mmCIF file of C-alpha atoms in Angstrom:
data_model
loop_
_atom_site.group_PDB
_atom_site.id
_atom_site.type_symbol
_atom_site.label_atom_id
_atom_site.label_comp_id
_atom_site.label_asym_id
_atom_site.label_seq_id
_atom_site.Cartn_x
_atom_site.Cartn_y
_atom_site.Cartn_z
ATOM 1 C CA UNK A 59 79.764 54.957 111.001
ATOM 2 C CA UNK A 60 78.080 51.048 109.629
ATOM 3 C CA UNK A 61 79.091 48.641 108.465
ATOM 4 C CA UNK A 62 79.112 48.196 104.551
ATOM 5 C CA UNK A 63 75.686 46.627 103.599
ATOM 6 C CA UNK A 64 73.942 48.079 106.704
ATOM 7 C CA UNK A 65 71.991 51.998 106.724
ATOM 8 C CA UNK A 66 71.110 54.104 109.911
ATOM 9 C CA UNK A 67 68.205 53.638 111.333
ATOM 10 C CA UNK A 68 66.253 56.865 110.824
ATOM 11 C CA UNK A 69 62.902 58.013 112.307
ATOM 12 C CA UNK A 70 59.513 57.667 110.581
ATOM 13 C CA UNK A 71 58.957 60.467 107.662
ATOM 14 C CA UNK A 72 56.261 62.229 108.096
ATOM 15 C CA UNK A 73 52.571 61.617 107.578
ATOM 16 C CA UNK A 74 52.281 64.612 104.300
ATOM 17 C CA UNK A 75 55.599 63.963 102.919
ATOM 18 C CA UNK A 76 55.442 60.575 102.485
ATOM 19 C CA UNK A 77 51.978 61.725 100.621
ATOM 20 C CA UNK A 78 53.703 63.576 98.221
ATOM 21 C CA UNK A 79 56.467 60.614 97.969
ATOM 22 C CA UNK A 80 53.384 59.584 97.086
ATOM 23 C CA UNK A 81 51.928 60.814 94.472
ATOM 24 C CA UNK A 82 55.365 61.608 93.184
ATOM 25 C CA UNK A 83 56.078 58.187 92.803
ATOM 26 C CA UNK A 84 52.799 55.320 92.061
ATOM 27 C CA UNK A 85 52.010 54.839 88.440
ATOM 28 C CA UNK A 86 55.611 54.451 87.831
ATOM 29 C CA UNK A 87 57.604 52.718 84.248
ATOM 30 C CA UNK A 88 58.066 55.468 81.740
ATOM 31 C CA UNK A 89 54.820 53.285 79.905
ATOM 32 C CA UNK A 90 52.395 53.849 82.819
ATOM 33 C CA UNK A 91 54.046 57.972 82.925
ATOM 34 C CA UNK A 92 52.992 58.503 79.325
ATOM 35 C CA UNK A 93 49.243 56.827 79.593
ATOM 36 C CA UNK A 94 48.821 59.124 83.261
ATOM 37 C CA UNK A 95 50.631 62.303 81.024
ATOM 38 C CA UNK A 96 47.660 61.144 78.122
ATOM 39 C CA UNK A 97 44.825 60.333 80.008
ATOM 40 C CA UNK A 98 45.638 64.467 81.347
ATOM 41 C CA UNK A 99 45.758 66.129 79.137
ATOM 42 C CA UNK A 100 42.560 64.980 77.591
ATOM 43 C CA UNK A 101 40.797 64.921 80.390
ATOM 44 C CA UNK A 102 41.835 69.125 80.453
ATOM 45 C CA UNK A 103 41.277 69.233 76.824
ATOM 46 C CA UNK A 104 37.259 69.104 77.304
ATOM 47 C CA UNK A 105 34.745 71.012 78.577
ATOM 48 C CA UNK A 106 34.005 69.432 81.548
ATOM 49 C CA UNK A 107 35.819 72.444 84.003
ATOM 50 C CA UNK A 108 35.127 72.518 87.626
ATOM 51 C CA UNK A 109 35.661 68.574 87.199
ATOM 52 C CA UNK A 110 39.125 67.858 86.041
ATOM 53 C CA UNK A 111 40.213 67.064 89.499
ATOM 54 C CA UNK A 112 37.592 64.732 90.571
ATOM 55 C CA UNK A 113 37.963 62.897 87.225
ATOM 56 C CA UNK A 114 41.935 62.741 87.767
ATOM 57 C CA UNK A 115 41.683 61.589 91.123
ATOM 58 C CA UNK A 116 38.992 58.999 90.193
ATOM 59 C CA UNK A 117 40.466 58.015 86.675
ATOM 60 C CA UNK A 118 44.148 57.690 87.850
ATOM 61 C CA UNK A 119 42.731 55.697 91.264
ATOM 62 C CA UNK A 120 40.828 53.431 88.888
ATOM 63 C CA UNK A 121 42.942 52.178 86.822
ATOM 64 C CA UNK A 122 46.357 53.342 88.549
ATOM 65 C CA UNK A 123 48.413 55.767 87.380
ATOM 66 C CA UNK A 124 50.340 59.258 88.669
ATOM 67 C CA UNK A 125 47.856 61.179 89.679
ATOM 68 C CA UNK A 126 49.814 64.288 90.266
ATOM 69 C CA UNK A 127 50.855 63.574 86.099
ATOM 70 C CA UNK A 128 48.171 63.555 85.684
ATOM 71 C CA UNK A 129 46.862 66.959 86.744
ATOM 72 C CA UNK A 130 49.424 69.202 86.013
ATOM 73 C CA UNK A 131 48.709 67.554 82.269
ATOM 74 C CA UNK A 132 44.879 68.674 83.195
ATOM 75 C CA UNK A 133 46.395 72.097 83.473
ATOM 76 C CA UNK A 134 46.464 72.988 79.549
ATOM 77 C CA UNK A 135 43.018 73.730 80.230
ATOM 78 C CA UNK A 136 44.797 76.782 82.656
ATOM 79 C CA UNK A 137 42.509 80.414 82.879
ATOM 80 C CA UNK A 138 45.550 82.215 80.397
ATOM 81 C CA UNK A 139 45.740 78.613 77.861
ATOM 82 C CA UNK A 140 41.850 78.127 77.875
ATOM 83 C CA UNK A 141 40.109 80.297 75.735
ATOM 84 C CA UNK A 142 42.312 79.825 72.803
ATOM 85 C CA UNK A 143 41.927 76.150 73.733
ATOM 86 C CA UNK A 144 38.395 76.157 73.417
ATOM 87 C CA UNK A 145 38.405 78.675 70.289
ATOM 88 C CA UNK A 146 40.593 75.742 68.643
ATOM 89 C CA UNK A 147 37.968 72.953 69.912
ATOM 90 C CA UNK A 148 35.349 74.709 68.384
ATOM 91 C CA UNK A 149 36.353 75.308 65.622
ATOM 92 C CA UNK A 150 37.457 71.493 64.957
ATOM 93 C CA UNK A 151 34.054 70.426 66.020
ATOM 94 C CA UNK A 152 33.595 73.569 63.543
ATOM 95 C CA UNK A 153 35.450 72.039 61.032
ATOM 96 C CA UNK A 154 34.343 68.461 60.959
ATOM 97 C CA UNK A 155 30.902 68.857 61.789
ATOM 98 C CA UNK A 156 29.984 70.750 58.813
ATOM 99 C CA UNK A 157 33.805 71.152 56.816
ATOM 100 C CA UNK A 158 33.910 74.453 57.981
ATOM 101 C CA UNK A 159 35.915 77.156 60.042
ATOM 102 C CA UNK A 160 32.603 79.781 62.302
ATOM 103 C CA UNK A 161 33.566 83.108 61.276
ATOM 104 C CA UNK A 162 35.130 85.566 63.654
ATOM 105 C CA UNK A 163 32.909 88.805 63.552
ATOM 106 C CA UNK A 164 30.482 89.586 65.933
ATOM 107 C CA UNK A 165 27.231 89.245 63.760
ATOM 108 C CA UNK A 166 27.917 85.728 62.782
ATOM 109 C CA UNK A 167 28.903 85.055 66.674
ATOM 110 C CA UNK A 168 25.579 86.584 67.901
ATOM 111 C CA UNK A 169 23.219 84.805 65.095
ATOM 112 C CA UNK A 170 24.956 81.492 65.896
ATOM 113 C CA UNK A 171 22.316 78.644 67.893
ATOM 114 C CA UNK A 172 24.614 78.653 70.975
ATOM 115 C CA UNK A 173 23.637 74.515 71.150
ATOM 116 C CA UNK A 174 25.741 74.256 67.977
ATOM 117 C CA UNK A 175 28.548 76.106 69.363
ATOM 118 C CA UNK A 176 28.141 73.387 72.744
ATOM 119 C CA UNK A 177 28.608 70.800 70.347
ATOM 120 C CA UNK A 178 31.319 71.475 68.116
ATOM 121 C CA UNK A 179 32.745 72.699 71.371
ATOM 122 C CA UNK A 180 32.046 68.462 72.646
ATOM 123 C CA UNK A 181 33.757 66.706 68.896
ATOM 124 C CA UNK A 182 36.584 69.624 68.664
ATOM 125 C CA UNK A 183 37.669 68.339 72.590
ATOM 126 C CA UNK A 184 37.355 64.702 72.022
ATOM 127 C CA UNK A 185 39.532 65.151 69.128
ATOM 128 C CA UNK A 186 41.429 67.386 70.228
ATOM 129 C CA UNK A 187 42.234 65.250 73.877
ATOM 130 C CA UNK A 188 43.112 62.195 71.957
ATOM 131 C CA UNK A 189 45.856 63.638 69.316
ATOM 132 C CA UNK A 190 47.072 66.436 72.153
ATOM 133 C CA UNK A 191 47.133 63.204 75.001
ATOM 134 C CA UNK A 192 48.672 60.710 72.046
ATOM 135 C CA UNK A 193 51.147 62.889 71.074
ATOM 136 C CA UNK A 194 52.173 64.130 74.810
ATOM 137 C CA UNK A 195 51.744 60.547 75.891
ATOM 138 C CA UNK A 196 54.183 59.936 72.978
ATOM 139 C CA UNK A 197 57.134 62.146 73.931
ATOM 140 C CA UNK A 198 55.840 61.564 77.526
ATOM 141 C CA UNK A 199 57.360 58.275 76.942
ATOM 142 C CA UNK A 200 60.226 58.469 74.205
ATOM 143 C CA UNK A 201 61.976 60.584 77.125
ATOM 144 C CA UNK A 202 61.323 58.758 79.553
ATOM 145 C CA UNK A 203 62.072 55.279 78.441
ATOM 146 C CA UNK A 204 65.896 56.620 78.631
ATOM 147 C CA UNK A 205 65.816 55.625 82.328
ATOM 148 C CA UNK A 206 68.080 52.581 83.658
ATOM 149 C CA UNK A 207 69.916 51.419 86.414
ATOM 150 C CA UNK A 208 71.610 54.101 87.798
ATOM 151 C CA UNK A 209 68.199 56.358 87.675
ATOM 152 C CA UNK A 210 67.159 53.655 90.390
ATOM 153 C CA UNK A 211 70.313 53.833 92.135
ATOM 154 C CA UNK A 212 69.900 58.172 91.587
ATOM 155 C CA UNK A 213 66.206 57.627 92.958
ATOM 156 C CA UNK A 214 67.537 55.495 96.011
ATOM 157 C CA UNK A 215 70.704 57.725 97.032
ATOM 158 C CA UNK A 216 68.309 60.931 96.413
ATOM 159 C CA UNK A 217 65.505 59.099 98.997
ATOM 160 C CA UNK A 218 67.744 59.882 101.346
ATOM 161 C CA UNK A 219 66.909 63.261 101.570
ATOM 162 C CA UNK A 220 62.773 63.284 102.023
ATOM 163 C CA UNK A 221 63.656 63.726 106.353
ATOM 164 C CA UNK A 222 65.435 67.258 105.787
ATOM 165 C CA UNK A 223 61.643 67.658 103.387
ATOM 166 C CA UNK A 224 60.346 67.836 100.022
ATOM 167 C CA UNK A 225 62.261 70.927 98.609
ATOM 168 C CA UNK A 226 65.996 69.182 99.116
ATOM 169 C CA UNK A 227 64.553 65.656 97.490
ATOM 170 C CA UNK A 228 63.646 67.396 95.070
ATOM 171 C CA UNK A 229 66.286 68.811 94.376
ATOM 172 C CA UNK A 230 68.958 65.979 95.020
ATOM 173 C CA UNK A 231 66.477 63.856 92.744
ATOM 174 C CA UNK A 232 66.572 66.330 90.197
ATOM 175 C CA UNK A 233 70.299 66.864 89.927
ATOM 176 C CA UNK A 234 71.187 62.843 90.888
ATOM 177 C CA UNK A 235 69.376 62.743 87.415
ATOM 178 C CA UNK A 236 70.210 65.269 85.249
ATOM 179 C CA UNK A 237 73.683 66.456 85.526
ATOM 180 C CA UNK A 238 76.008 63.866 83.977
ATOM 181 C CA UNK A 239 78.438 64.534 86.569
ATOM 182 C CA UNK A 240 77.475 61.775 89.209
ATOM 183 C CA UNK A 241 77.204 59.838 86.400
ATOM 184 C CA UNK A 242 80.390 59.260 85.026
ATOM 185 C CA UNK A 243 82.368 59.952 88.277
ATOM 186 C CA UNK A 244 80.399 56.236 89.585
ATOM 187 C CA UNK A 245 80.955 54.114 86.550
ATOM 188 C CA UNK A 246 83.179 56.608 84.598
ATOM 189 C CA UNK A 247 86.226 54.947 85.738
ATOM 190 C CA UNK A 248 87.700 58.000 87.124
ATOM 191 C CA UNK A 249 87.632 56.979 91.158
ATOM 192 C CA UNK A 250 89.228 53.450 92.149
ATOM 193 C CA UNK A 251 88.217 51.566 95.738
ATOM 194 C CA UNK A 252 89.977 53.402 97.659
ATOM 195 C CA UNK A 253 90.361 53.773 101.642
ATOM 196 C CA UNK A 254 89.005 57.881 102.431
ATOM 197 C CA UNK A 255 87.208 60.382 99.996
ATOM 198 C CA UNK A 256 86.661 63.445 101.512
ATOM 199 C CA UNK A 257 84.241 66.037 99.550
ATOM 200 C CA UNK A 258 85.251 69.429 99.701
ATOM 201 C CA UNK A 259 82.178 71.481 99.813
ATOM 202 C CA UNK A 260 79.854 68.692 99.774
ATOM 203 C CA UNK A 261 76.932 70.710 99.997
ATOM 204 C CA UNK A 262 74.149 69.129 100.913
ATOM 205 C CA UNK A 263 76.113 65.407 100.220
ATOM 206 C CA UNK A 264 74.812 64.351 96.806
ATOM 207 C CA UNK A 265 77.687 62.612 95.709
ATOM 208 C CA UNK A 266 78.446 61.468 98.991
ATOM 209 C CA UNK A 267 75.119 59.678 99.020
ATOM 210 C CA UNK A 268 75.491 58.604 95.648
ATOM 211 C CA UNK A 269 78.775 56.215 96.545
ATOM 212 C CA UNK A 270 77.391 55.413 99.598
ATOM 213 C CA UNK A 271 74.077 53.744 98.193
ATOM 214 C CA UNK A 272 76.557 52.302 95.785
ATOM 215 C CA UNK A 273 78.350 51.057 97.996
ATOM 216 C CA UNK A 274 75.558 49.733 99.979
ATOM 217 C CA UNK A 275 74.206 47.682 97.141
ATOM 218 C CA UNK A 276 77.735 46.063 96.016
ATOM 219 C CA UNK A 277 78.289 44.506 99.638
ATOM 220 C CA UNK A 278 74.406 43.609 99.085
ATOM 221 C CA UNK A 279 74.630 42.173 95.791
ATOM 222 C CA UNK A 280 72.487 43.845 94.732
ATOM 223 C CA UNK A 281 74.888 46.010 91.837
ATOM 224 C CA UNK A 282 73.368 46.130 88.719
ATOM 225 C CA UNK A 283 75.324 43.327 86.083
ATOM 226 C CA UNK A 284 74.621 46.442 83.562
ATOM 227 C CA UNK A 285 77.082 48.668 85.145
ATOM 228 C CA UNK A 286 80.765 49.058 85.745
ATOM 229 C CA UNK A 287 81.075 48.139 89.497
ATOM 230 C CA UNK A 288 81.538 51.330 91.377
ATOM 231 C CA UNK A 289 85.095 52.476 93.633
ATOM 232 C CA UNK A 290 83.721 51.512 97.390
ATOM 233 C CA UNK A 291 85.151 54.129 99.222
ATOM 234 C CA UNK A 292 86.184 52.241 103.074
ATOM 235 C CA UNK A 293 85.708 56.075 104.784
ATOM 236 C CA UNK A 294 83.535 59.129 103.415
ATOM 237 C CA UNK A 295 83.624 62.188 104.611
ATOM 238 C CA UNK A 296 82.127 65.877 103.800
ATOM 239 C CA UNK A 297 83.788 69.366 104.449
ATOM 240 C CA UNK A 298 80.281 71.748 104.258
ATOM 241 C CA UNK A 299 80.979 75.744 105.225
ATOM 242 C CA UNK A 300 76.964 76.592 105.240
ATOM 243 C CA UNK A 301 75.613 75.084 108.907
ATOM 244 C CA UNK A 302 71.824 74.206 107.853
ATOM 245 C CA UNK A 303 72.844 72.822 104.104
ATOM 246 C CA UNK A 304 75.978 70.432 106.686
ATOM 247 C CA UNK A 305 72.788 69.058 109.131
ATOM 248 C CA UNK A 306 71.085 67.983 105.771
ATOM 249 C CA UNK A 307 74.099 66.362 104.563
ATOM 250 C CA UNK A 308 74.214 64.316 107.946
ATOM 251 C CA UNK A 309 70.695 63.385 108.601
ATOM 252 C CA UNK A 310 70.607 62.173 104.915
ATOM 253 C CA UNK A 311 74.152 60.193 105.637
ATOM 254 C CA UNK A 312 73.945 59.838 108.924
ATOM 255 C CA UNK A 313 76.467 56.012 110.018
ATOM 256 C CA UNK A 314 77.799 56.087 106.856
ATOM 257 C CA UNK A 315 79.783 59.283 106.266
ATOM 258 C CA UNK A 316 81.149 62.275 108.257
ATOM 259 C CA UNK A 317 79.520 65.366 107.882
ATOM 260 C CA UNK A 318 82.128 68.350 109.444
ATOM 261 C CA UNK A 319 80.791 71.746 109.269
ATOM 262 C CA UNK A 320 83.310 74.513 108.131
ATOM 263 C CA UNK A 321 85.225 76.636 106.055
ATOM 264 C CA UNK A 322 87.925 73.873 103.675
ATOM 265 C CA UNK A 323 90.969 76.032 104.094
ATOM 266 C CA UNK A 324 90.986 75.373 108.177
ATOM 267 C CA UNK A 325 89.062 71.800 108.902
ATOM 268 C CA UNK A 326 91.616 68.642 109.388
ATOM 269 C CA UNK A 327 91.163 66.325 107.995
ATOM 270 C CA UNK A 328 92.672 62.808 107.587
ATOM 271 C CA UNK A 329 95.164 61.995 104.553
ATOM 272 C CA UNK A 330 92.684 61.911 101.670
ATOM 273 C CA UNK A 331 93.610 59.282 99.075
ATOM 274 C CA UNK A 332 90.708 61.432 97.486
ATOM 275 C CA UNK A 333 89.087 64.053 97.506
ATOM 276 C CA UNK A 334 86.541 66.004 95.687
ATOM 277 C CA UNK A 335 86.638 70.109 94.944
ATOM 278 C CA UNK A 336 82.518 70.366 93.167
ATOM 279 C CA UNK A 337 81.849 74.054 91.972
ATOM 280 C CA UNK A 338 83.947 75.563 94.704
ATOM 281 C CA UNK A 339 86.360 77.296 93.352
ATOM 282 C CA UNK A 340 85.185 79.974 91.095
ATOM 283 C CA UNK A 341 83.508 81.367 94.658
ATOM 284 C CA UNK A 342 86.627 82.095 95.866
ATOM 285 C CA UNK A 343 89.359 84.508 94.799
ATOM 286 C CA UNK A 344 91.757 83.902 93.613
ATOM 287 C CA UNK A 345 94.521 83.701 96.442
ATOM 288 C CA UNK A 346 92.015 81.474 97.764
ATOM 289 C CA UNK A 347 91.842 79.071 95.603
ATOM 290 C CA UNK A 348 95.882 78.770 95.012
ATOM 291 C CA UNK A 349 95.639 78.496 99.220
ATOM 292 C CA UNK A 350 93.441 75.107 99.270
ATOM 293 C CA UNK A 351 94.517 73.840 96.653
ATOM 294 C CA UNK A 352 97.900 73.295 97.907
ATOM 295 C CA UNK A 353 95.738 72.775 101.065
ATOM 296 C CA UNK A 354 94.846 69.700 99.285
ATOM 297 C CA UNK A 355 97.617 68.553 98.061
ATOM 298 C CA UNK A 356 99.531 68.217 101.635
ATOM 299 C CA UNK A 357 97.254 66.793 102.653
ATOM 300 C CA UNK A 358 97.179 63.858 99.533
ATOM 301 C CA UNK A 359 99.231 60.663 99.372
ATOM 302 C CA UNK A 360 101.457 60.444 96.051
ATOM 303 C CA UNK A 361 99.266 57.293 94.551
ATOM 304 C CA UNK A 362 95.652 59.583 95.771
ATOM 305 C CA UNK A 363 93.312 61.045 93.188
ATOM 306 C CA UNK A 364 91.941 64.961 93.153
ATOM 307 C CA UNK A 365 88.373 65.786 91.020
ATOM 308 C CA UNK A 366 87.672 68.929 90.157
ATOM 309 C CA UNK A 367 84.258 70.274 87.704
ATOM 310 C CA UNK A 368 84.350 73.813 87.161
ATOM 311 C CA UNK A 369 83.240 76.266 84.147
ATOM 312 C CA UNK A 370 85.536 77.210 81.660
ATOM 313 C CA UNK A 371 85.566 80.880 80.623
ATOM 314 C CA UNK A 372 86.421 80.425 77.545
ATOM 315 C CA UNK A 373 83.058 78.533 76.191
ATOM 316 C CA UNK A 374 81.530 81.053 74.465
ATOM 317 C CA UNK A 375 77.487 80.871 75.269
ATOM 318 C CA UNK A 376 77.497 78.413 77.489
ATOM 319 C CA UNK A 377 79.617 79.760 79.917
ATOM 320 C CA UNK A 378 77.285 82.334 80.089
ATOM 321 C CA UNK A 379 74.854 80.616 81.179
ATOM 322 C CA UNK A 380 76.894 79.422 83.763
ATOM 323 C CA UNK A 381 77.787 82.386 85.000
ATOM 324 C CA UNK A 382 73.829 83.317 84.832
ATOM 325 C CA UNK A 383 73.117 80.351 86.972
ATOM 326 C CA UNK A 384 75.452 81.660 89.609
ATOM 327 C CA UNK A 385 74.520 85.377 89.728
ATOM 328 C CA UNK A 386 70.999 83.980 89.637
ATOM 329 C CA UNK A 387 71.039 81.397 93.047
ATOM 330 C CA UNK A 388 73.288 84.488 94.645
ATOM 331 C CA UNK A 389 69.814 86.849 94.166
ATOM 332 C CA UNK A 390 68.151 84.309 95.060
ATOM 333 C CA UNK A 391 69.656 83.526 98.781
ATOM 334 C CA UNK A 392 70.491 87.098 99.650
ATOM 335 C CA UNK A 393 74.363 86.843 98.821
ATOM 336 C CA UNK A 394 73.761 89.702 96.214
ATOM 337 C CA UNK A 395 77.902 90.794 96.422
ATOM 338 C CA UNK A 396 78.825 87.515 95.417
ATOM 339 C CA UNK A 397 81.677 87.251 93.320
ATOM 340 C CA UNK A 398 83.286 85.071 91.071
ATOM 341 C CA UNK A 399 86.745 84.335 90.118
ATOM 342 C CA UNK A 400 86.433 81.693 87.134
ATOM 343 C CA UNK A 401 88.937 81.523 84.711
ATOM 344 C CA UNK A 402 89.980 79.107 81.199
ATOM 345 C CA UNK A 403 90.421 76.049 81.483
ATOM 346 C CA UNK A 404 94.229 76.087 79.980
ATOM 347 C CA UNK A 405 93.987 78.764 83.313
ATOM 348 C CA UNK A 406 92.948 76.283 85.843
ATOM 349 C CA UNK A 407 95.313 73.626 84.314
ATOM 350 C CA UNK A 408 97.841 76.477 84.523
ATOM 351 C CA UNK A 409 96.644 77.079 88.490
ATOM 352 C CA UNK A 410 96.599 72.914 89.477
ATOM 353 C CA UNK A 411 100.295 72.791 87.707
ATOM 354 C CA UNK A 412 101.258 75.438 89.861
ATOM 355 C CA UNK A 413 100.045 73.774 92.899
ATOM 356 C CA UNK A 414 101.637 70.264 92.420
ATOM 357 C CA UNK A 415 98.758 68.750 90.754
ATOM 358 C CA UNK A 416 99.524 66.880 86.759
ATOM 359 C CA UNK A 417 95.390 67.457 85.778
ATOM 360 C CA UNK A 418 93.774 65.497 82.284
ATOM 361 C CA UNK A 419 90.116 66.926 81.134
ATOM 362 C CA UNK A 420 87.266 66.121 79.862
ATOM 363 C CA UNK A 421 84.461 68.262 78.891
ATOM 364 C CA UNK A 422 80.839 67.701 81.149
ATOM 365 C CA UNK A 423 78.290 69.166 79.259
ATOM 366 C CA UNK A 424 76.527 66.480 77.474
ATOM 367 C CA UNK A 425 72.983 66.746 78.660
ATOM 368 C CA UNK A 426 72.945 70.305 79.612
ATOM 369 C CA UNK A 427 73.859 74.248 78.397
ATOM 370 C CA UNK A 428 76.520 74.986 80.694
ATOM 371 C CA UNK A 429 79.640 75.217 79.401
ATOM 372 C CA UNK A 430 81.406 72.451 82.181
ATOM 373 C CA UNK A 431 84.917 70.759 82.868
ATOM 374 C CA UNK A 432 86.134 67.918 85.080
ATOM 375 C CA UNK A 433 89.557 67.540 85.962
ATOM 376 C CA UNK A 434 91.584 64.836 87.409
ATOM 377 C CA UNK A 435 94.682 65.936 89.514
ATOM 378 C CA UNK A 436 97.459 63.840 90.516
ATOM 379 C CA UNK A 437 100.194 65.302 92.756
ATOM 380 C CA UNK A 438 103.442 65.250 90.931
ATOM 381 C CA UNK A 439 106.883 64.767 92.141
ATOM 382 C CA UNK A 440 107.315 66.356 95.367
ATOM 383 C CA UNK A 441 110.433 68.365 94.034
ATOM 384 C CA UNK A 442 108.153 69.734 91.419
ATOM 385 C CA UNK A 443 105.080 70.997 93.802
#
């Protein structure tokens, strides 16, 4: 593992990935992103069909806006929506020019000069494009201006996955920013600076990447003063059962964390002063859940902490979103026979106490439709375990 503040030298990122990354990140900033969406929407409303892509590229290059966001916004005139958009623009132009709408009858359409339709369409497109673009820009600004120092750190952690491919990078980028768990663990005071942290079932290592990024920034004195100081972990270890995902995590965290591919109940790892178990237990049957927790408990010193994120099966409709999401993921990954062993929050707490931990609970569903809970577990006296 490299000294703190240093990152491993990785091979150059392939050209196609660098180009896509550039398109996704050019013209960054809430204001410029809002302008890009507004201008793209306006271009998409113009009747210059077949030229929208050229206009987006040229205008975006000229004023240095994000051309990918512009093009997505310009697709308001997609084949499914374009007929309705044209109709609205023609009617808007007619009302502005003559104070009345076109009659939508075959006879009226046949008797109307094509130039009348054309001028109505032109005027209507300018008005609808301007108003719609303004609204789209305001909405974009309102949602993106919330980006703060944490989002910058999360984006830097996600960039570690560019070597693994655009899909891995996009997933990391979205997950680190949108899932409240990551911010809470990093700056919510749940962890302090400890020697060894083990992430059991680490996936592609997102939490480890965030912790490694924070550690490097603290060492380099570039940690934002507006954020609480993060935990600085001496040793980061991830355990992941799936070989391909473990390789992805290992590549992204080379030199900064050790990734072990194997079953957490069988892999040997050092005594952990902190451990993570996020969205893992419900993938096991109930006996395996208990066995894994007892195994982790045996390897933890008395002052250690274990953070567990699981869904609350008593969470009503919000829990059904969790169940549906897990089923959908299992279907698309080919694991059609996957069974899940969810528990209610009370049942989870009972299991944790039976396996030697004292739990504290907090909701982890802010900004999401999911009934997720975060449990902070501390080992109890050996006689009780």
